[in-house]
């Protein structure tokens, strides 16, 4: 494994270290066993952990709240740049972040195993939470010494914590819950403060906060909007910002409209924001679902404006690794694989608002011409060429030819010149 970046207190690597490991999908009823261990730690300890699973993320928060010196290993890049507790731990010199290179797609190939083996080689002790015997972590630990299991089979078979809670949540408790949640304090700190079970805290958070997908979508919208750097009183104006609102299964029709409508000078254009953690094998169906694309086309026709899709991939919604700028009219070519999505890769490091606006102004002009003349900028077919020459020889005028070929006057004149070598001199 190759270390490509570090941030924080390098001296922590010289201390005696304990690695915390757990499998994915740890039952929430068993969280108490793990947090009992985190509560026993002090500033004399040094814990190494990952942030790949839900429990690992919660353990990291608990360690930071308790001010336990912590080393966090991440792959490829550190993305949780706005975490309040991480910022505080780095400032207080009690945390180190180590970034390892990932040469394979996330979660694929041998990289997770190589990462675990590498980090294990750096640690003197290992503490395990819930370990699935059918998972990838279990065989990695076979034959190793200095391993402590916090949860054994007997604990797993027991009901460690009741998942029922019938006591009503008060407004004051909800306020406290949200303050701690948005302060990145984690489920364990909330559990101790409000004296609620982990399951009850988890359920309440999901009921009064937005679903994670919606939060990520909004976060990416904020990122895209920041790229445009809109100034008060400037020529570029944000006219509309579409919010995904619903009441149960009831959703307004305009939920399917593009996220933003901008006005630049006299022209308007729309932008749809999409972020994906990665592009899967069937990514085009996920990114460009047929019903959504038809809605965007209808919006474009009704509102008389071009639509651009700005797709972010990888990293975090607030800091994507890749950015693609895709005109709506090019989506069909990408889905049919006539055009590669790579052709629409937009350099994040050199995002130029003025250049983007020039392109949108050109797109607006092209959009207007294509609406008036649907065949504008399309190649001439052999059949059309033959028909054009025949009608020209019959002395048809421009006004008669334009609706036949659905092209403007300039396009017809230049095609006649190319096919016959003669300028079109018949005036209608």
Short mmCIF file of C-alpha atoms in Angstrom, two decimals:
data_model
loop_
_atom_site.label_atom_id
_atom_site.label_comp_id
_atom_site.label_asym_id
_atom_site.label_seq_id
_atom_site.Cartn_x
_atom_site.Cartn_y
_atom_site.Cartn_z
CA UNK A 1 0.00 0.00 0.00
CA UNK A 2 1.16 3.53 -0.76
CA UNK A 3 0.54 6.51 1.50
CA UNK A 4 -0.24 9.50 -0.72
CA UNK A 5 -1.17 12.09 1.92
CA UNK A 6 -1.23 12.63 5.68
CA UNK A 7 -2.85 15.34 7.78
CA UNK A 8 -2.53 15.92 11.50
CA UNK A 9 -0.25 14.71 14.28
CA UNK A 10 2.41 12.45 12.74
CA UNK A 11 3.74 11.49 16.20
CA UNK A 12 0.67 9.31 16.78
CA UNK A 13 2.20 6.71 14.44
CA UNK A 14 5.00 6.18 16.98
CA UNK A 15 2.58 5.25 19.77
CA UNK A 16 1.28 1.80 20.70
CA UNK A 17 -1.85 1.43 18.59
CA UNK A 18 -5.11 -0.55 18.70
CA UNK A 19 -7.06 -1.20 15.50
CA UNK A 20 -10.86 -1.32 15.69
CA UNK A 21 -12.52 -3.64 13.15
CA UNK A 22 -16.13 -4.61 12.48
CA UNK A 23 -18.22 -6.11 9.71
CA UNK A 24 -20.86 -4.29 7.74
CA UNK A 25 -24.50 -4.30 8.86
CA UNK A 26 -23.85 -4.62 12.58
CA UNK A 27 -27.26 -4.95 14.32
CA UNK A 28 -28.02 -1.71 16.11
CA UNK A 29 -29.07 -3.67 19.21
CA UNK A 30 -25.40 -4.57 19.68
CA UNK A 31 -24.02 -1.02 19.52
CA UNK A 32 -23.99 -0.81 23.32
CA UNK A 33 -21.28 -3.48 23.58
CA UNK A 34 -18.98 -1.45 21.34
CA UNK A 35 -19.62 1.91 22.99
CA UNK A 36 -19.01 0.43 26.42
CA UNK A 37 -15.47 -0.17 25.14
CA UNK A 38 -15.07 3.35 23.70
CA UNK A 39 -16.18 4.79 27.06
CA UNK A 40 -13.34 2.92 28.77
CA UNK A 41 -10.66 4.60 26.64
CA UNK A 42 -8.56 7.57 27.74
CA UNK A 43 -6.08 10.04 26.28
CA UNK A 44 -3.35 7.44 26.94
CA UNK A 45 -4.80 5.18 24.25
CA UNK A 46 -4.35 5.50 20.49
CA UNK A 47 -7.04 3.96 18.29
CA UNK A 48 -6.76 3.24 14.58
CA UNK A 49 -10.00 3.01 12.62
CA UNK A 50 -11.67 3.23 9.23
CA UNK A 51 -14.80 5.07 8.19
CA UNK A 52 -16.27 2.55 5.76
CA UNK A 53 -19.29 1.21 7.65
CA UNK A 54 -22.02 2.84 9.69
CA UNK A 55 -20.68 1.51 13.00
CA UNK A 56 -17.09 2.52 12.13
CA UNK A 57 -18.35 6.03 11.44
CA UNK A 58 -20.15 6.14 14.79
CA UNK A 59 -17.13 4.76 16.66
CA UNK A 60 -14.96 7.46 15.07
CA UNK A 61 -17.36 10.14 16.33
CA UNK A 62 -17.39 8.62 19.82
CA UNK A 63 -13.58 8.58 19.92
CA UNK A 64 -13.35 12.21 18.86
CA UNK A 65 -15.98 13.33 21.39
CA UNK A 66 -14.07 11.49 24.16
CA UNK A 67 -10.81 13.11 22.95
CA UNK A 68 -9.13 9.73 22.45
CA UNK A 69 -6.09 10.06 20.12
CA UNK A 70 -7.21 8.64 16.79
CA UNK A 71 -5.64 7.63 13.47
CA UNK A 72 -8.10 7.45 10.56
CA UNK A 73 -7.19 5.55 7.39
CA UNK A 74 -9.07 6.45 4.18
CA UNK A 75 -8.67 5.41 0.56
CA UNK A 76 -7.73 7.70 -2.33
CA UNK A 77 -8.79 11.00 -0.76
CA UNK A 78 -10.12 12.48 2.44
CA UNK A 79 -13.59 13.87 1.74
CA UNK A 80 -15.25 14.62 5.10
CA UNK A 81 -13.77 18.11 5.04
CA UNK A 82 -16.61 19.84 6.91
CA UNK A 83 -16.84 17.52 9.93
CA UNK A 84 -16.85 19.69 13.06
CA UNK A 85 -15.36 17.04 15.36
CA UNK A 86 -12.57 16.14 12.92
CA UNK A 87 -11.66 19.81 12.49
CA UNK A 88 -11.49 20.22 16.27
CA UNK A 89 -9.40 17.06 16.77
CA UNK A 90 -6.90 18.14 14.10
CA UNK A 91 -6.64 21.59 15.64
CA UNK A 92 -6.02 20.08 19.09
CA UNK A 93 -3.32 17.79 17.67
CA UNK A 94 -5.02 14.53 18.71
CA UNK A 95 -5.76 13.09 15.28
CA UNK A 96 -3.91 11.86 12.20
CA UNK A 97 -5.55 11.19 8.82
CA UNK A 98 -3.69 8.84 6.48
CA UNK A 99 -4.75 8.61 2.82
CA UNK A 100 -3.87 5.38 0.96
CA UNK A 101 -3.87 4.97 -2.80
CA UNK A 102 -6.76 2.99 -4.29
CA UNK A 103 -5.96 1.64 -7.74
CA UNK A 104 -9.25 -0.25 -8.16
CA UNK A 105 -12.92 0.84 -8.03
CA UNK A 106 -14.30 1.31 -4.53
CA UNK A 107 -15.06 -2.00 -2.80
CA UNK A 108 -13.72 -4.08 -5.68
CA UNK A 109 -10.79 -6.43 -6.18
CA UNK A 110 -8.12 -7.00 -3.56
CA UNK A 111 -7.80 -3.42 -2.31
CA UNK A 112 -9.96 -3.77 0.86
CA UNK A 113 -7.99 -6.85 1.92
CA UNK A 114 -4.63 -5.21 1.17
CA UNK A 115 -5.68 -2.14 3.14
CA UNK A 116 -6.70 -4.22 6.15
CA UNK A 117 -3.48 -6.26 6.05
CA UNK A 118 -1.35 -3.14 5.79
CA UNK A 119 -3.04 -1.36 8.69
CA UNK A 120 -2.98 -4.54 10.78
CA UNK A 121 0.79 -4.68 10.34
CA UNK A 122 1.08 -1.22 11.93
CA UNK A 123 -0.95 -2.03 15.05
CA UNK A 124 0.01 -3.92 18.20
CA UNK A 125 -3.57 -4.78 19.24
CA UNK A 126 -6.92 -5.46 17.56
CA UNK A 127 -10.40 -4.90 19.00
CA UNK A 128 -13.34 -6.37 17.07
CA UNK A 129 -16.95 -5.36 17.22
CA UNK A 130 -19.47 -7.56 15.45
CA UNK A 131 -17.62 -9.85 13.00
CA UNK A 132 -19.59 -11.76 10.39
CA UNK A 133 -18.06 -15.22 9.95
CA UNK A 134 -19.05 -15.18 6.29
CA UNK A 135 -17.50 -11.76 5.70
CA UNK A 136 -14.04 -10.69 4.54
CA UNK A 137 -12.75 -9.61 7.97
CA UNK A 138 -13.14 -12.98 9.72
CA UNK A 139 -10.50 -14.96 7.73
CA UNK A 140 -8.12 -12.01 7.98
CA UNK A 141 -7.97 -12.45 11.76
CA UNK A 142 -7.40 -16.22 11.78
CA UNK A 143 -4.32 -17.19 13.79
CA UNK A 144 -3.57 -13.64 14.96
CA UNK A 145 -2.83 -12.83 18.58
CA UNK A 146 -3.73 -9.79 20.66
CA UNK A 147 -7.35 -9.80 19.44
CA UNK A 148 -10.25 -8.85 21.70
CA UNK A 149 -13.82 -9.62 20.60
CA UNK A 150 -16.39 -7.28 22.11
CA UNK A 151 -19.33 -9.29 20.80
CA UNK A 152 -19.40 -13.08 20.90
CA UNK A 153 -22.06 -15.49 19.65
CA UNK A 154 -23.84 -15.49 23.02
CA UNK A 155 -24.15 -11.71 22.97
CA UNK A 156 -25.42 -11.77 19.42
CA UNK A 157 -28.12 -14.31 20.28
CA UNK A 158 -29.30 -12.14 23.16
CA UNK A 159 -31.46 -9.06 22.86
CA UNK A 160 -28.79 -6.58 23.78
CA UNK A 161 -31.09 -3.58 23.67
CA UNK A 162 -34.81 -3.18 23.27
CA UNK A 163 -35.70 -1.64 19.94
CA UNK A 164 -39.08 -0.44 21.21
CA UNK A 165 -39.61 2.99 22.67
CA UNK A 166 -43.13 4.24 23.31
CA UNK A 167 -42.23 7.43 25.15
CA UNK A 168 -43.16 10.50 23.13
CA UNK A 169 -40.36 12.76 21.90
CA UNK A 170 -40.71 16.33 23.08
CA UNK A 171 -39.90 19.43 21.04
CA UNK A 172 -36.99 20.17 23.39
CA UNK A 173 -35.56 16.68 22.84
CA UNK A 174 -35.93 17.02 19.07
CA UNK A 175 -34.04 20.33 19.18
CA UNK A 176 -31.26 18.75 21.23
CA UNK A 177 -31.18 15.77 18.89
CA UNK A 178 -30.77 17.97 15.81
CA UNK A 179 -28.12 20.19 17.40
CA UNK A 180 -26.03 17.16 18.30
CA UNK A 181 -26.64 15.48 14.94
CA UNK A 182 -25.56 18.51 12.90
CA UNK A 183 -22.65 18.98 15.29
CA UNK A 184 -21.33 15.55 14.13
CA UNK A 185 -21.49 14.24 17.71
CA UNK A 186 -22.76 10.81 16.75
CA UNK A 187 -25.42 8.43 17.95
CA UNK A 188 -23.57 7.46 21.16
CA UNK A 189 -23.36 11.02 22.50
CA UNK A 190 -27.04 11.55 21.68
CA UNK A 191 -27.92 8.26 23.40
CA UNK A 192 -26.17 9.34 26.60
CA UNK A 193 -27.54 12.88 26.57
CA UNK A 194 -31.18 11.99 25.92
CA UNK A 195 -31.24 8.59 27.65
CA UNK A 196 -32.81 6.92 24.62
CA UNK A 197 -31.90 3.58 23.08
CA UNK A 198 -29.66 3.59 20.02
CA UNK A 199 -32.54 2.20 17.97
CA UNK A 200 -34.86 4.98 19.16
CA UNK A 201 -32.29 7.68 18.36
CA UNK A 202 -31.63 6.17 14.94
CA UNK A 203 -35.34 5.96 14.13
CA UNK A 204 -36.03 9.51 15.30
CA UNK A 205 -33.18 10.92 13.25
CA UNK A 206 -34.56 9.28 10.15
CA UNK A 207 -38.03 10.61 10.83
CA UNK A 208 -37.14 14.29 11.36
CA UNK A 209 -34.18 14.74 9.04
CA UNK A 210 -34.13 14.46 5.29
CA UNK A 211 -33.22 11.07 3.80
CA UNK A 212 -29.51 10.78 3.05
CA UNK A 213 -30.05 10.78 -0.73
CA UNK A 214 -31.94 14.06 -0.54
CA UNK A 215 -29.26 15.59 1.67
CA UNK A 216 -26.56 14.55 -0.78
CA UNK A 217 -28.60 15.93 -3.67
CA UNK A 218 -29.03 19.26 -1.93
CA UNK A 219 -25.35 19.34 -0.99
CA UNK A 220 -24.37 18.81 -4.63
CA UNK A 221 -26.79 21.53 -5.75
CA UNK A 222 -25.04 23.91 -3.34
CA UNK A 223 -21.70 22.91 -4.86
CA UNK A 224 -22.85 23.47 -8.44
CA UNK A 225 -24.38 26.81 -7.54
CA UNK A 226 -21.10 27.89 -5.92
CA UNK A 227 -19.32 27.26 -9.23
CA UNK A 228 -21.37 30.01 -10.88
CA UNK A 229 -20.32 32.56 -8.25
CA UNK A 230 -23.48 34.63 -8.67
CA UNK A 231 -23.03 38.24 -7.58
CA UNK A 232 -25.80 40.53 -6.38
CA UNK A 233 -26.70 42.92 -9.18
CA UNK A 234 -24.68 40.90 -11.71
CA UNK A 235 -25.77 39.93 -15.21
CA UNK A 236 -26.17 36.26 -14.26
CA UNK A 237 -29.35 35.75 -12.22
CA UNK A 238 -30.70 32.63 -10.50
CA UNK A 239 -34.40 32.79 -11.34
CA UNK A 240 -35.65 29.46 -9.97
CA UNK A 241 -34.37 26.80 -7.59
CA UNK A 242 -36.49 23.68 -7.66
CA UNK A 243 -36.93 21.80 -4.36
CA UNK A 244 -37.88 18.11 -4.15
CA UNK A 245 -40.90 18.43 -1.87
CA UNK A 246 -43.60 15.84 -1.21
CA UNK A 247 -46.41 14.95 1.16
CA UNK A 248 -46.25 11.20 1.58
CA UNK A 249 -46.63 9.77 -1.91
CA UNK A 250 -48.04 13.05 -3.25
CA UNK A 251 -45.48 15.04 -5.21
CA UNK A 252 -45.95 18.23 -7.27
CA UNK A 253 -45.45 17.97 -11.02
CA UNK A 254 -42.66 20.54 -11.00
CA UNK A 255 -40.52 18.17 -8.90
CA UNK A 256 -39.47 16.68 -12.22
CA UNK A 257 -38.24 20.02 -13.61
CA UNK A 258 -34.51 20.88 -13.76
CA UNK A 259 -33.01 22.17 -10.50
CA UNK A 260 -32.00 25.66 -11.62
CA UNK A 261 -33.22 28.24 -14.12
CA UNK A 262 -30.74 31.04 -14.85
CA UNK A 263 -31.09 34.27 -16.79
CA UNK A 264 -28.03 35.68 -18.51
CA UNK A 265 -28.70 38.87 -20.41
CA UNK A 266 -31.87 38.25 -22.40
CA UNK A 267 -31.48 34.48 -22.45
CA UNK A 268 -32.62 31.77 -20.04
CA UNK A 269 -31.18 28.30 -19.56
CA UNK A 270 -31.83 25.44 -17.13
CA UNK A 271 -29.41 23.20 -15.22
CA UNK A 272 -30.10 19.77 -13.75
CA UNK A 273 -27.68 18.59 -11.04
CA UNK A 274 -26.87 14.91 -10.53
CA UNK A 275 -24.22 13.34 -8.28
CA UNK A 276 -23.29 9.67 -8.14
CA UNK A 277 -20.74 7.97 -5.91
CA UNK A 278 -19.67 5.95 -8.93
CA UNK A 279 -20.92 4.99 -12.39
CA UNK A 280 -22.15 1.39 -12.33
CA UNK A 281 -22.49 -0.93 -15.30
CA UNK A 282 -26.00 0.33 -16.05
CA UNK A 283 -25.18 3.90 -15.06
CA UNK A 284 -26.94 5.48 -18.07
CA UNK A 285 -30.34 4.16 -16.91
CA UNK A 286 -29.66 5.47 -13.42
CA UNK A 287 -28.40 8.91 -14.48
CA UNK A 288 -30.72 9.34 -17.46
CA UNK A 289 -34.02 7.57 -16.64
CA UNK A 290 -36.31 7.78 -19.66
CA UNK A 291 -39.21 9.41 -17.81
CA UNK A 292 -36.98 12.16 -16.38
CA UNK A 293 -35.41 12.91 -19.74
CA UNK A 294 -38.85 13.21 -21.34
CA UNK A 295 -39.86 15.61 -18.57
CA UNK A 296 -36.78 17.73 -19.22
CA UNK A 297 -37.54 17.76 -22.95
CA UNK A 298 -41.11 18.84 -22.29
CA UNK A 299 -39.86 21.55 -19.93
CA UNK A 300 -37.40 22.72 -22.57
CA UNK A 301 -40.12 22.94 -25.23
CA UNK A 302 -42.69 24.67 -23.01
CA UNK A 303 -40.23 27.15 -21.49
CA UNK A 304 -38.26 27.66 -24.72
CA UNK A 305 -34.83 27.20 -23.18
CA UNK A 306 -31.93 24.72 -23.38
CA UNK A 307 -31.25 22.31 -20.53
CA UNK A 308 -27.78 21.22 -19.38
CA UNK A 309 -27.06 18.31 -17.03
CA UNK A 310 -24.08 18.78 -14.71
CA UNK A 311 -23.06 15.33 -13.44
CA UNK A 312 -20.64 14.91 -10.54
CA UNK A 313 -18.99 11.54 -9.90
CA UNK A 314 -16.95 10.27 -6.96
CA UNK A 315 -15.63 12.04 -3.89
CA UNK A 316 -18.38 13.75 -1.92
CA UNK A 317 -21.35 15.79 -3.17
CA UNK A 318 -19.61 18.94 -1.90
CA UNK A 319 -16.33 17.96 -3.58
CA UNK A 320 -16.75 15.55 -6.53
CA UNK A 321 -13.76 13.96 -8.24
CA UNK A 322 -15.15 14.34 -11.79
CA UNK A 323 -17.55 16.77 -13.42
CA UNK A 324 -19.44 16.27 -16.69
CA UNK A 325 -21.33 18.99 -18.58
CA UNK A 326 -23.92 17.33 -20.83
CA UNK A 327 -26.41 19.19 -23.08
CA UNK A 328 -29.84 17.54 -22.96
CA UNK A 329 -29.86 16.97 -26.72
CA UNK A 330 -26.69 14.84 -26.41
CA UNK A 331 -28.17 12.37 -23.90
CA UNK A 332 -29.62 10.09 -26.59
CA UNK A 333 -26.20 9.74 -28.25
CA UNK A 334 -24.61 8.86 -24.91
CA UNK A 335 -27.27 6.29 -23.99
CA UNK A 336 -26.98 4.64 -27.42
CA UNK A 337 -23.18 4.67 -27.01
CA UNK A 338 -22.73 6.67 -30.19
CA UNK A 339 -20.96 9.21 -28.02
CA UNK A 340 -18.77 8.60 -24.95
CA UNK A 341 -19.55 10.41 -21.74
CA UNK A 342 -15.82 11.07 -21.42
CA UNK A 343 -16.20 13.60 -24.24
CA UNK A 344 -18.20 15.78 -21.86
CA UNK A 345 -15.70 15.74 -18.98
CA UNK A 346 -15.35 19.27 -17.63
CA UNK A 347 -12.09 20.22 -15.84
CA UNK A 348 -13.08 21.01 -12.27
CA UNK A 349 -9.85 22.84 -11.51
CA UNK A 350 -10.44 25.32 -14.33
CA UNK A 351 -14.21 25.84 -14.20
CA UNK A 352 -14.65 29.12 -16.06
CA UNK A 353 -18.02 30.78 -15.50
CA UNK A 354 -17.62 33.19 -18.42
CA UNK A 355 -16.77 30.32 -20.78
CA UNK A 356 -19.72 28.30 -19.47
CA UNK A 357 -22.05 31.24 -20.09
CA UNK A 358 -20.69 31.74 -23.60
CA UNK A 359 -21.41 28.08 -24.31
CA UNK A 360 -24.92 28.44 -22.91
CA UNK A 361 -25.49 31.56 -25.02
CA UNK A 362 -24.43 29.57 -28.07
CA UNK A 363 -26.66 26.71 -26.97
CA UNK A 364 -29.58 29.13 -26.63
CA UNK A 365 -29.03 30.37 -30.21
CA UNK A 366 -28.71 26.81 -31.47
CA UNK A 367 -31.81 25.83 -29.50
CA UNK A 368 -33.85 28.60 -31.15
CA UNK A 369 -32.74 27.63 -34.63
CA UNK A 370 -33.44 23.95 -34.03
CA UNK A 371 -36.95 24.71 -32.80
CA UNK A 372 -37.72 26.80 -35.87
CA UNK A 373 -35.82 24.52 -38.26
CA UNK A 374 -35.67 20.96 -36.80
CA UNK A 375 -33.05 19.81 -39.34
CA UNK A 376 -30.69 22.69 -38.60
CA UNK A 377 -27.05 21.52 -38.26
CA UNK A 378 -27.98 17.95 -39.21
CA UNK A 379 -26.14 16.24 -42.11
CA UNK A 380 -27.86 16.30 -45.52
CA UNK A 381 -28.94 12.87 -46.74
CA UNK A 382 -28.41 11.68 -50.32
CA UNK A 383 -32.18 11.68 -50.88
CA UNK A 384 -32.48 15.28 -49.66
CA UNK A 385 -29.62 16.36 -51.92
CA UNK A 386 -31.32 14.83 -54.97
CA UNK A 387 -34.67 16.38 -54.09
CA UNK A 388 -33.05 19.78 -53.47
CA UNK A 389 -31.38 19.79 -56.89
CA UNK A 390 -34.61 18.68 -58.57
CA UNK A 391 -36.67 21.43 -56.93
CA UNK A 392 -33.97 23.99 -57.64
CA UNK A 393 -34.07 23.07 -61.33
CA UNK A 394 -37.84 23.52 -61.19
CA UNK A 395 -37.19 27.12 -60.05
CA UNK A 396 -38.69 26.68 -56.57
CA UNK A 397 -38.02 29.69 -54.37
CA UNK A 398 -36.47 29.85 -50.91
CA UNK A 399 -39.78 30.25 -49.08
CA UNK A 400 -41.06 27.06 -50.70
CA UNK A 401 -37.90 25.07 -49.94
CA UNK A 402 -37.48 26.05 -46.28
CA UNK A 403 -40.54 24.17 -44.91
CA UNK A 404 -39.80 21.16 -47.16
CA UNK A 405 -36.27 20.65 -45.82
CA UNK A 406 -36.88 22.27 -42.40
CA UNK A 407 -33.73 24.33 -42.76
CA UNK A 408 -33.07 28.06 -42.83
CA UNK A 409 -32.31 30.16 -45.87
CA UNK A 410 -28.55 30.22 -45.37
CA UNK A 411 -28.31 26.42 -45.11
CA UNK A 412 -30.28 25.91 -48.34
CA UNK A 413 -28.30 28.51 -50.27
CA UNK A 414 -24.93 27.05 -49.21
CA UNK A 415 -26.07 23.50 -50.08
CA UNK A 416 -27.19 24.52 -53.55
CA UNK A 417 -23.85 26.27 -54.07
CA UNK A 418 -22.02 23.09 -53.07
CA UNK A 419 -24.15 20.73 -55.18
CA UNK A 420 -24.45 22.81 -58.36
CA UNK A 421 -21.60 25.27 -58.17
CA UNK A 422 -24.16 28.04 -58.67
CA UNK A 423 -25.42 30.65 -56.28
CA UNK A 424 -29.12 30.46 -55.49
CA UNK A 425 -30.56 33.43 -57.32
CA UNK A 426 -34.26 32.58 -57.27
CA UNK A 427 -35.87 35.00 -54.81
CA UNK A 428 -39.26 34.06 -53.40
#
